[in-house]
Short mmCIF file of C-alpha atoms in Angstrom, two decimals:
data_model
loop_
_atom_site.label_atom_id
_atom_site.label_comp_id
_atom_site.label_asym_id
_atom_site.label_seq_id
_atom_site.Cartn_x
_atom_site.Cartn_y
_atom_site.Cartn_z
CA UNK G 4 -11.41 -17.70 11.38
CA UNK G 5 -9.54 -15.43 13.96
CA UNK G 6 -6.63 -15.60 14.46
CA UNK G 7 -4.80 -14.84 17.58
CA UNK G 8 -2.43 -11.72 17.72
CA UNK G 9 0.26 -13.75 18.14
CA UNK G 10 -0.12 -16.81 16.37
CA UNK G 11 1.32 -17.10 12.49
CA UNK G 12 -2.07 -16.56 10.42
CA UNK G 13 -3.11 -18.90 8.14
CA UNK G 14 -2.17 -16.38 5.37
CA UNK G 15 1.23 -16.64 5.74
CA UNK G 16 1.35 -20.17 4.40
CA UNK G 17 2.45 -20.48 0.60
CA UNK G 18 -1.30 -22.23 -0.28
CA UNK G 19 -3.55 -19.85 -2.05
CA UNK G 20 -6.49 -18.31 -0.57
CA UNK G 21 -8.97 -18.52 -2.96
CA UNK G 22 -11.42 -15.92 -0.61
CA UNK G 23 -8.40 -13.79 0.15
CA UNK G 24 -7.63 -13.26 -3.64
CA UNK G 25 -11.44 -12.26 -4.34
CA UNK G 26 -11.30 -9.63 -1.83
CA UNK G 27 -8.10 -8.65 -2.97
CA UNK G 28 -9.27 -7.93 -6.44
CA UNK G 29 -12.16 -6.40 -5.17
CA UNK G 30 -10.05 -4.17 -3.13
CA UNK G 31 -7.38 -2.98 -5.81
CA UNK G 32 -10.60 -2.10 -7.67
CA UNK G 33 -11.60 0.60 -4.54
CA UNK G 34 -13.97 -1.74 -2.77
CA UNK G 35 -13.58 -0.29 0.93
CA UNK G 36 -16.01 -3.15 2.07
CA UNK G 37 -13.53 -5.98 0.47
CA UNK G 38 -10.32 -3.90 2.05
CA UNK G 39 -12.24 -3.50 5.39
CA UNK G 40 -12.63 -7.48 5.77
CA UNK G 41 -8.60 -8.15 4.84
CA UNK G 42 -8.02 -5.20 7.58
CA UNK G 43 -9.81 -7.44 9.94
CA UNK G 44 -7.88 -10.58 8.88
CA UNK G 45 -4.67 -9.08 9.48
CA UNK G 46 -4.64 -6.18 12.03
CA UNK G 47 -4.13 -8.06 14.80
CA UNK G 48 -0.56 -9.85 13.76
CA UNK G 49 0.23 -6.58 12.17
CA UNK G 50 -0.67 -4.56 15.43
CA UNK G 51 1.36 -6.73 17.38
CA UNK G 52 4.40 -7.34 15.73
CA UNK G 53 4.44 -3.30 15.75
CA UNK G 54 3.54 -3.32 19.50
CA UNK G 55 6.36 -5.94 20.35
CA UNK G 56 8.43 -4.12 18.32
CA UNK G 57 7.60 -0.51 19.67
CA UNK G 58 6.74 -1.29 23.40
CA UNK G 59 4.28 1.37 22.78
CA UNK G 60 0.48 0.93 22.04
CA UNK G 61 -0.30 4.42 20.87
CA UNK G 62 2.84 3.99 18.52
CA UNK G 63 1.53 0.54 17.58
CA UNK G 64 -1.89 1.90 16.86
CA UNK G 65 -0.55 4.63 14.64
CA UNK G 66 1.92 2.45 12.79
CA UNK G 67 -0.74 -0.24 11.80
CA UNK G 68 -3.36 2.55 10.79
CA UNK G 69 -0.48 4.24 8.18
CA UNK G 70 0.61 0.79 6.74
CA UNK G 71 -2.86 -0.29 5.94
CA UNK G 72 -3.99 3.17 4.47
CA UNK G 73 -0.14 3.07 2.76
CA UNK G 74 -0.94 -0.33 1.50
CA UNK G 75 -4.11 0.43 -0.13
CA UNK G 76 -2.71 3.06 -1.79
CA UNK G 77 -0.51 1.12 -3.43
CA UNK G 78 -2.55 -2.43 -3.77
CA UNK G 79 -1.85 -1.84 -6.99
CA UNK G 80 1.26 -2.62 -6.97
CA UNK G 81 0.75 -6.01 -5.69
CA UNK G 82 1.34 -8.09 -8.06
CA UNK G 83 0.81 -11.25 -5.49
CA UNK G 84 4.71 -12.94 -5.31
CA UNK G 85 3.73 -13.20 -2.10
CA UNK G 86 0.55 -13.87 0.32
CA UNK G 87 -1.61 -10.43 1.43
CA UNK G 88 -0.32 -10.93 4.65
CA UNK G 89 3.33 -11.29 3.77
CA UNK G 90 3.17 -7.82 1.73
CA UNK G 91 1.08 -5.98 4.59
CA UNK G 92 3.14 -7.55 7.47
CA UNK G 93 6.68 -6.69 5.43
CA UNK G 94 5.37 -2.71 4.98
CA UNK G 95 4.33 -2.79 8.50
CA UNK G 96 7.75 -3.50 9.67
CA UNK G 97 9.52 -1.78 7.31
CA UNK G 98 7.84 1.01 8.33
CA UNK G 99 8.24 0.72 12.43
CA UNK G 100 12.07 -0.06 11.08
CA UNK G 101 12.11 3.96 9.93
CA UNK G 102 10.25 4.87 13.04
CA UNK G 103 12.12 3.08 15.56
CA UNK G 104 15.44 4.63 13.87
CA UNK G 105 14.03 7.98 13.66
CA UNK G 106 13.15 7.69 17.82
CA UNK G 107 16.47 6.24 18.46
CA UNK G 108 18.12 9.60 19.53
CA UNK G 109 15.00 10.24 21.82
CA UNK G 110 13.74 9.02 24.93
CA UNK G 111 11.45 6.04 24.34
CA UNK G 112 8.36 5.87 25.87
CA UNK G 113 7.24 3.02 27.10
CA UNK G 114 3.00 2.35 27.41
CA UNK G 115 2.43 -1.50 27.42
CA UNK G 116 -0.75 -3.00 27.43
CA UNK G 117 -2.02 -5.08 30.16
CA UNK G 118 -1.51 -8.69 30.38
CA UNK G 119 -4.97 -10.38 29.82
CA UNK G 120 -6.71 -12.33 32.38
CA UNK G 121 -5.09 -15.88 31.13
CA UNK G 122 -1.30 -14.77 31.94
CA UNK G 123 -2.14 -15.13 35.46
CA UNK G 124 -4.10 -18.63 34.57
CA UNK G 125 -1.44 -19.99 32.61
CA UNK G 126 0.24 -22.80 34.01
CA UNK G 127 3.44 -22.60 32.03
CA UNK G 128 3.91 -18.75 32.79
CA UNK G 129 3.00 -19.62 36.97
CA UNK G 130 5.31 -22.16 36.90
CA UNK G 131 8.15 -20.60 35.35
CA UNK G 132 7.49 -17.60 37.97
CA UNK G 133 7.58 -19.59 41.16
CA UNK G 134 11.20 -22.04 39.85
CA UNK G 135 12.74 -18.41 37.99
CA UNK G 136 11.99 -16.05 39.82
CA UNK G 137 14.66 -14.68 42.08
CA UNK G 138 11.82 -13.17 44.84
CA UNK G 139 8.88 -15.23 45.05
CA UNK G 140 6.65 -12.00 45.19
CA UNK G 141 7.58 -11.30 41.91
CA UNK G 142 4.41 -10.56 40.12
CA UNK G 143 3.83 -10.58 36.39
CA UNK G 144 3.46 -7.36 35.72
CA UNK G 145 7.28 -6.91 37.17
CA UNK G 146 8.17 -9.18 34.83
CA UNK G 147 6.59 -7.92 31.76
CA UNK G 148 8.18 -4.56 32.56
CA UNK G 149 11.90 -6.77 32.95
CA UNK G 150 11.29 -8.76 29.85
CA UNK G 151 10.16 -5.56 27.95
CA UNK G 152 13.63 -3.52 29.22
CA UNK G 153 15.12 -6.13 28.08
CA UNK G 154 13.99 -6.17 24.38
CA UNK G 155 14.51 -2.49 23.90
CA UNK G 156 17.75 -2.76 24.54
CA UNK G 157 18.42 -5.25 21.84
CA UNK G 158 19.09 -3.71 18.94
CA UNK G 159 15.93 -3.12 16.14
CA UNK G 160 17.10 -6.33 13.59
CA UNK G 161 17.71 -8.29 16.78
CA UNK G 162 13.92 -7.53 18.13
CA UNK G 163 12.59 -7.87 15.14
CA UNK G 164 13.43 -11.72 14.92
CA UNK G 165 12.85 -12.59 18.56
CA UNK G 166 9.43 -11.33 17.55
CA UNK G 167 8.53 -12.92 14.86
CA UNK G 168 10.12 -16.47 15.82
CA UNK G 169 9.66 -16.96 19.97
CA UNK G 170 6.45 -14.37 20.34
CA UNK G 171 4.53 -14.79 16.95
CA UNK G 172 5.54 -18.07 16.29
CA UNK G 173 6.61 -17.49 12.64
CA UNK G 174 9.35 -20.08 10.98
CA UNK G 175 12.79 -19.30 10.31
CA UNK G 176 11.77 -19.52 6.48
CA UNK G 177 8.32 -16.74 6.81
CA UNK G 178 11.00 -14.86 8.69
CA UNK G 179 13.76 -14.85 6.06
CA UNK G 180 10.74 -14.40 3.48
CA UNK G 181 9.59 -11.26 5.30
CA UNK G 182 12.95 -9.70 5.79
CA UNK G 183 14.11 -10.62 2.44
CA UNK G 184 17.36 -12.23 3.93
CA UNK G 185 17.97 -15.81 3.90
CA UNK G 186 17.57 -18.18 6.77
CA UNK G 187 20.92 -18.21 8.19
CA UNK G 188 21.17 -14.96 8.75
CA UNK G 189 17.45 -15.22 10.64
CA UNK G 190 19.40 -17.84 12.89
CA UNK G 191 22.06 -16.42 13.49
CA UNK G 192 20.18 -12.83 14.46
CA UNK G 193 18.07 -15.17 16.48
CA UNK G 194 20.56 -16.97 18.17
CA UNK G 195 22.81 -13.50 19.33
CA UNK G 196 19.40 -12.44 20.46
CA UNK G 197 18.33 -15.02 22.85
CA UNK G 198 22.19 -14.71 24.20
CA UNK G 199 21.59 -11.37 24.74
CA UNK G 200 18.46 -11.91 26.30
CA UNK G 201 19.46 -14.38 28.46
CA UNK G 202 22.76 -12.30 29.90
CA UNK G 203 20.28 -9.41 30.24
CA UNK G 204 17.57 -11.39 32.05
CA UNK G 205 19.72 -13.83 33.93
CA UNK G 206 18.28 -13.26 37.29
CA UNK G 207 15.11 -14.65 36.23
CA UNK G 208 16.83 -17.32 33.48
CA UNK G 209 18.80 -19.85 34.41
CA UNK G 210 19.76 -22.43 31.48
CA UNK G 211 18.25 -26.00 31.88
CA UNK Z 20 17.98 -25.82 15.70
CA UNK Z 21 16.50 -28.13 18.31
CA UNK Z 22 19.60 -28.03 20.43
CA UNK Z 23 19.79 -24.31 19.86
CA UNK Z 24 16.10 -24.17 21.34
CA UNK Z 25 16.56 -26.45 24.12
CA UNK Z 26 19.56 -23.93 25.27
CA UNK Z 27 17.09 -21.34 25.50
CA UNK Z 28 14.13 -22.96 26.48
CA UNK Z 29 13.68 -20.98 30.03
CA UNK Z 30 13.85 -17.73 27.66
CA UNK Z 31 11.46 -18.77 25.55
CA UNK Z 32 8.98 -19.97 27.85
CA UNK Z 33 9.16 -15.81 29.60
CA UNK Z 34 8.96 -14.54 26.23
CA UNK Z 35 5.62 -16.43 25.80
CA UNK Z 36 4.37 -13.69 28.14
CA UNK Z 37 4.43 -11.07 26.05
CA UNK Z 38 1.59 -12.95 24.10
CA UNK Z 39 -0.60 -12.16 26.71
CA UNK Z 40 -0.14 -8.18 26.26
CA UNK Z 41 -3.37 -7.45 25.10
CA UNK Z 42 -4.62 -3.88 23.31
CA UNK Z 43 -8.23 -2.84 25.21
CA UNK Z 44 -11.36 -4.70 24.44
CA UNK Z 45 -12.59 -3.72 21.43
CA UNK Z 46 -9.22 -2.21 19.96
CA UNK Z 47 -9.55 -4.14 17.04
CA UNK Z 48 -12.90 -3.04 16.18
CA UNK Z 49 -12.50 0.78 16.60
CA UNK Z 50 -8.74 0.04 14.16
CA UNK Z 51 -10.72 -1.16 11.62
CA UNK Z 52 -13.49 1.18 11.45
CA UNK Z 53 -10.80 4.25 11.74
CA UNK Z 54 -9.11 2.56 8.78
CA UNK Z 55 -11.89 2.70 6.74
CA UNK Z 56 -12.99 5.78 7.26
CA UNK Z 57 -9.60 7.88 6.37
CA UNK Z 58 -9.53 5.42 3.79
CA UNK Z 59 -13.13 7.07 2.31
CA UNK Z 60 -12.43 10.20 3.31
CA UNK Z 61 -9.43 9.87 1.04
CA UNK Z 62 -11.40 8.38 -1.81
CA UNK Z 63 -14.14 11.54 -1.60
CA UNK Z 64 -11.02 13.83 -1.79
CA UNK Z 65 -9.68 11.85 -5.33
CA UNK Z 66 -10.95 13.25 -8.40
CA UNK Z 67 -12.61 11.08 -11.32
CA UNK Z 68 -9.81 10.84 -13.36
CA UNK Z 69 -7.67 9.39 -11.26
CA UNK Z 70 -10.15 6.75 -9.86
CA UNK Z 71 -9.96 6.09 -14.07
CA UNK Z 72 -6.53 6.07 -14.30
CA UNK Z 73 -6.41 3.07 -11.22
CA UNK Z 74 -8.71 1.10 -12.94
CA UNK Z 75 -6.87 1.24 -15.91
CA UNK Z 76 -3.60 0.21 -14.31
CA UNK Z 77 -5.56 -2.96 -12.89
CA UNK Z 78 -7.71 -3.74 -16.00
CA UNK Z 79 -5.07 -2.92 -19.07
CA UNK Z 80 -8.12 -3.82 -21.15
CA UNK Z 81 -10.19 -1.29 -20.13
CA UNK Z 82 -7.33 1.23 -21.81
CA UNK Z 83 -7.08 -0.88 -25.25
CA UNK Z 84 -10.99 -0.15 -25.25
CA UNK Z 85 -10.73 3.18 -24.62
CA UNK Z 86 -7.59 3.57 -27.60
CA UNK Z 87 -9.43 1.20 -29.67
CA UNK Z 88 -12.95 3.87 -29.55
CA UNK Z 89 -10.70 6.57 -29.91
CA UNK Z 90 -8.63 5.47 -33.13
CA UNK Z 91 -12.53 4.61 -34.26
CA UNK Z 92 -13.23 7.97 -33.67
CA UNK Z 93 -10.83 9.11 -35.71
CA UNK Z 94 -11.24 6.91 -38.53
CA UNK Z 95 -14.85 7.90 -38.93
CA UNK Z 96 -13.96 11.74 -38.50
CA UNK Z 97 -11.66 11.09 -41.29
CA UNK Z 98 -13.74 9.24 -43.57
CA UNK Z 99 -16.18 11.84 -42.70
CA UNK Z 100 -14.79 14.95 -43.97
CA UNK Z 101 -13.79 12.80 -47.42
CA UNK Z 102 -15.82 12.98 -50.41
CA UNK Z 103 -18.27 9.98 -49.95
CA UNK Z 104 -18.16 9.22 -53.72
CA UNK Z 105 -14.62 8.80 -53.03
CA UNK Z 106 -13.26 10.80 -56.11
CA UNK Z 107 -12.29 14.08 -54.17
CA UNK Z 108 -9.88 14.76 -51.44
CA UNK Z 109 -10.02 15.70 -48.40
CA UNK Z 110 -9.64 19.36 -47.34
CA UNK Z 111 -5.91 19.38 -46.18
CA UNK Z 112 -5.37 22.32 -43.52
CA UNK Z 113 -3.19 23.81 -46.27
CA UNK Z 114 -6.50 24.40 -48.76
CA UNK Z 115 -7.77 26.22 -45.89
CA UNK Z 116 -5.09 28.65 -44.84
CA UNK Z 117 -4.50 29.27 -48.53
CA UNK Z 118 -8.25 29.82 -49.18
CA UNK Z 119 -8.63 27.44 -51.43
CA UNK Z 120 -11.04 25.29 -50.18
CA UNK Z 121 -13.33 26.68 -53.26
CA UNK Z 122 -11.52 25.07 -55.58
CA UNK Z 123 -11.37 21.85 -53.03
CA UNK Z 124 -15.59 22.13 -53.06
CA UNK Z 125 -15.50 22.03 -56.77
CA UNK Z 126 -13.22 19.32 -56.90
CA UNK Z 127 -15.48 17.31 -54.29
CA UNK Z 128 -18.23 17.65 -57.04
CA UNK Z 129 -20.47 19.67 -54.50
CA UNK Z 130 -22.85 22.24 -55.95
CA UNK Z 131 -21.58 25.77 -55.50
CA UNK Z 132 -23.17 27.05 -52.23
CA UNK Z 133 -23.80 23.97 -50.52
CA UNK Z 134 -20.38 23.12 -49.66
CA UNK Z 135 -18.42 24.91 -46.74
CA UNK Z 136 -19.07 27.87 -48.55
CA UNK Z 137 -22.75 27.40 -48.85
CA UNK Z 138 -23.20 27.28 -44.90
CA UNK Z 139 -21.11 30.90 -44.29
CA UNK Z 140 -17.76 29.01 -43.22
CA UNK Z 141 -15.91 31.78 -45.85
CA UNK Z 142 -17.20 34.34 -43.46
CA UNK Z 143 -15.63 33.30 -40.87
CA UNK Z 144 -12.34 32.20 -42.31
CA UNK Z 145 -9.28 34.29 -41.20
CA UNK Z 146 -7.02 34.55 -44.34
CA UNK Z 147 -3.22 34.83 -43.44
CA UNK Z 148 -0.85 36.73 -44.24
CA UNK Z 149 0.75 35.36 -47.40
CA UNK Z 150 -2.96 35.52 -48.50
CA UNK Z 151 -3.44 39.15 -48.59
CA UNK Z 152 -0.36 39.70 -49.90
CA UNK Z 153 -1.48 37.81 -53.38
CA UNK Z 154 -5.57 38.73 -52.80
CA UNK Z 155 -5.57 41.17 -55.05
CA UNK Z 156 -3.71 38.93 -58.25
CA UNK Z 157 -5.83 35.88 -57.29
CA UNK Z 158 -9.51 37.45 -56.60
CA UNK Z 159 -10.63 37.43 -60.42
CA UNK Z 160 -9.82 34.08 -60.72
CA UNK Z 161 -12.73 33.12 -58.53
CA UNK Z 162 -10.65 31.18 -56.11
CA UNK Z 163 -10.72 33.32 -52.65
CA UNK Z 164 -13.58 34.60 -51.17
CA UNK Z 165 -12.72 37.33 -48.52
CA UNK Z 166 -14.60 37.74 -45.66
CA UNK Z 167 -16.59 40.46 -44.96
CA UNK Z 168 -15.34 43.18 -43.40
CA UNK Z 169 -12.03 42.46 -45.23
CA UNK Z 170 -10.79 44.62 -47.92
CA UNK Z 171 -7.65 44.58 -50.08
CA UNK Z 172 -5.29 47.38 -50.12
CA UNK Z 173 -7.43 49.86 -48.06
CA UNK Z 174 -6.81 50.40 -44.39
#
């Protein structure tokens, strides 16, 4: 089953996955073929909770290649307290965490991807444009650059849970779980987020 | 929580299109294969004994075999190099130093000549110090053989 980028994989969940943990064993035994098929499972969340995070797609890709080579170096170590996708998604952000503090005294660079074809189908996302908007020629891709602005300036902790909870979709409790915090904090980061967001953004959010 | 996402519900709805930021077609694809391949480029750089030692780590019975075989080993080596009618004793590495491993072949009930001695081992024996020093009171007793090459009290 694919998932979608976005969307909280099925991994996440607390129910075991009978397949995963084969492939798992296989894996901390060397199999490359068994690590190449949880690669595939999880890249995409991975990748884009990197992207989101980064703004940056070569970053992202370079990110999501060193956790999953760190993480089979140590797949060892997993002693599975947690889901696969848990672990690899924790190391993955962890990791961007580092990076993103290591960049901070330099000039980000910003390389988004494109939108895909269904932004611009979308009813939601047309809608929102044409009552939000404060020109009606505002196009999309003006917007993702806004909304993106935006996010870098919040600070990393702050992106991080606006990620995870309003893009990827994941609970306040997978959050807390990930982070190692507990849920109020997640809501609370969440909450001073949004407020951010919404000062930073307010020509294009108006509360309802 | 509800109230707290009703307050932001415009935000939300413009942060739902950042889902739609997609990597290139086939991004996914070309990850996974670069994965794997520094992955196995990394495994053909790892020598054997560390592939072992991984296993082991996983499979902590895999290293009780391997100490169990080895203690086995050593119990068999030992029993070995006892006398099998179980009346001698076993060469200590004091017998050998001291040269006396003779006496320890006659005590093991082996014929003269077949033991160590038998098969040229005193030839090759390197005698110590403290053995020269008392060669020459002990030789007529029949105990030490010196090798050859070696003789007492003559440069």
């Amino acid at each position: 089953m694919a998932s979608t980028p976005d969307q909280p994989a099925s991994s996440t969940s607390s129910t075991p996955d009978f397949d995963e943990l084969a492939l798992l064993r296989r894996a901390q035994e060397g199999d490359l073929d068994a690590y190449d098929a949880l690669v595939r499972r999880h890249q995409a969340r991975v990748y884009a909770a990197v992207y989101h995070m980064t703004a940056n797609h070569e970053d992202a890709n370079d990110l999501t290649q060193e956790a999953f080579i760190k993480a089979f170096r140590v797949l060892n170590t997993f002693k599975g307290d947690s889901t696969f996708g848990t672990w690899i998604y924790r190391i993955a952000v962890n990791r961007t965490l580092n990076f993103l503090k290591a960049r901070r005294n330099r000039q980000a660079d910003v390389s988004l991807n494109d939108l895909d074809f269904n932004a611009e189908t979308d009813p939601d996302l047309v809608a929102f444009v044409s009552e939000h908007t404060p020109h009606q020629e505002a196009t999309l891709s003006e917007l993702q650059q806004r909304l993106n602005a935006a996010m870098q300036k919040l600070s990393e902790r702050h992106r991080l849970v606006v990620t995870m909870h309003d893009i990827q979709g994941m609970t306040h409790e997978e959050i807390a779980k990930v982070l190692g915090c507990n849920v109020g904090t997640v809501r609370s980061r969440l909450f001073y987020a949004r407020q951010q967001l919404q000062a930073l953004l307010s020509d294009y959010v108006k509360s309802v | 929580m509800n109230s707290q996402d009703n307050e932001f519900q415009a935000l939300r709805r413009l942060l739902a299109l950042k889902r739609h930021e997609q990597p290139p077609p086939g991004y996914f694809d070309r990850l996974a294969a670069s994965i794997r391949s520094q992955l196995a480029a990394e495994q053909a750089r790892e020598p054997w004994w560390s592939r072992l030692f991984t296993r082991w780590e996983i499979r902590p019975a895999w290293a009780g075999a391997f100490a169990a075989m080895v203690a086995g080993l050593y119990v068999v080596s030992v029993g070995l190099s006892t006398n099998p009618e179980g009346s001698g004793t076993a060469h200590t590495p004091t017998d050998w130093a001291l040269g006396t491993f003779a006496t320890g072949e006659s005590r093991a009930g082996l014929a003269p000549g077949l033991g160590l001695g038998g098969i040229g081992m005193e030839k090759t024996l390197m005698p110590t110090v403290e053995s020269f020093q008392s060669a020459s009171n002990r030789e007529h007793t029949g105990e030490w053989v010196l090798p050859a090459g070696f003789s007492v009290g003559q440069p």
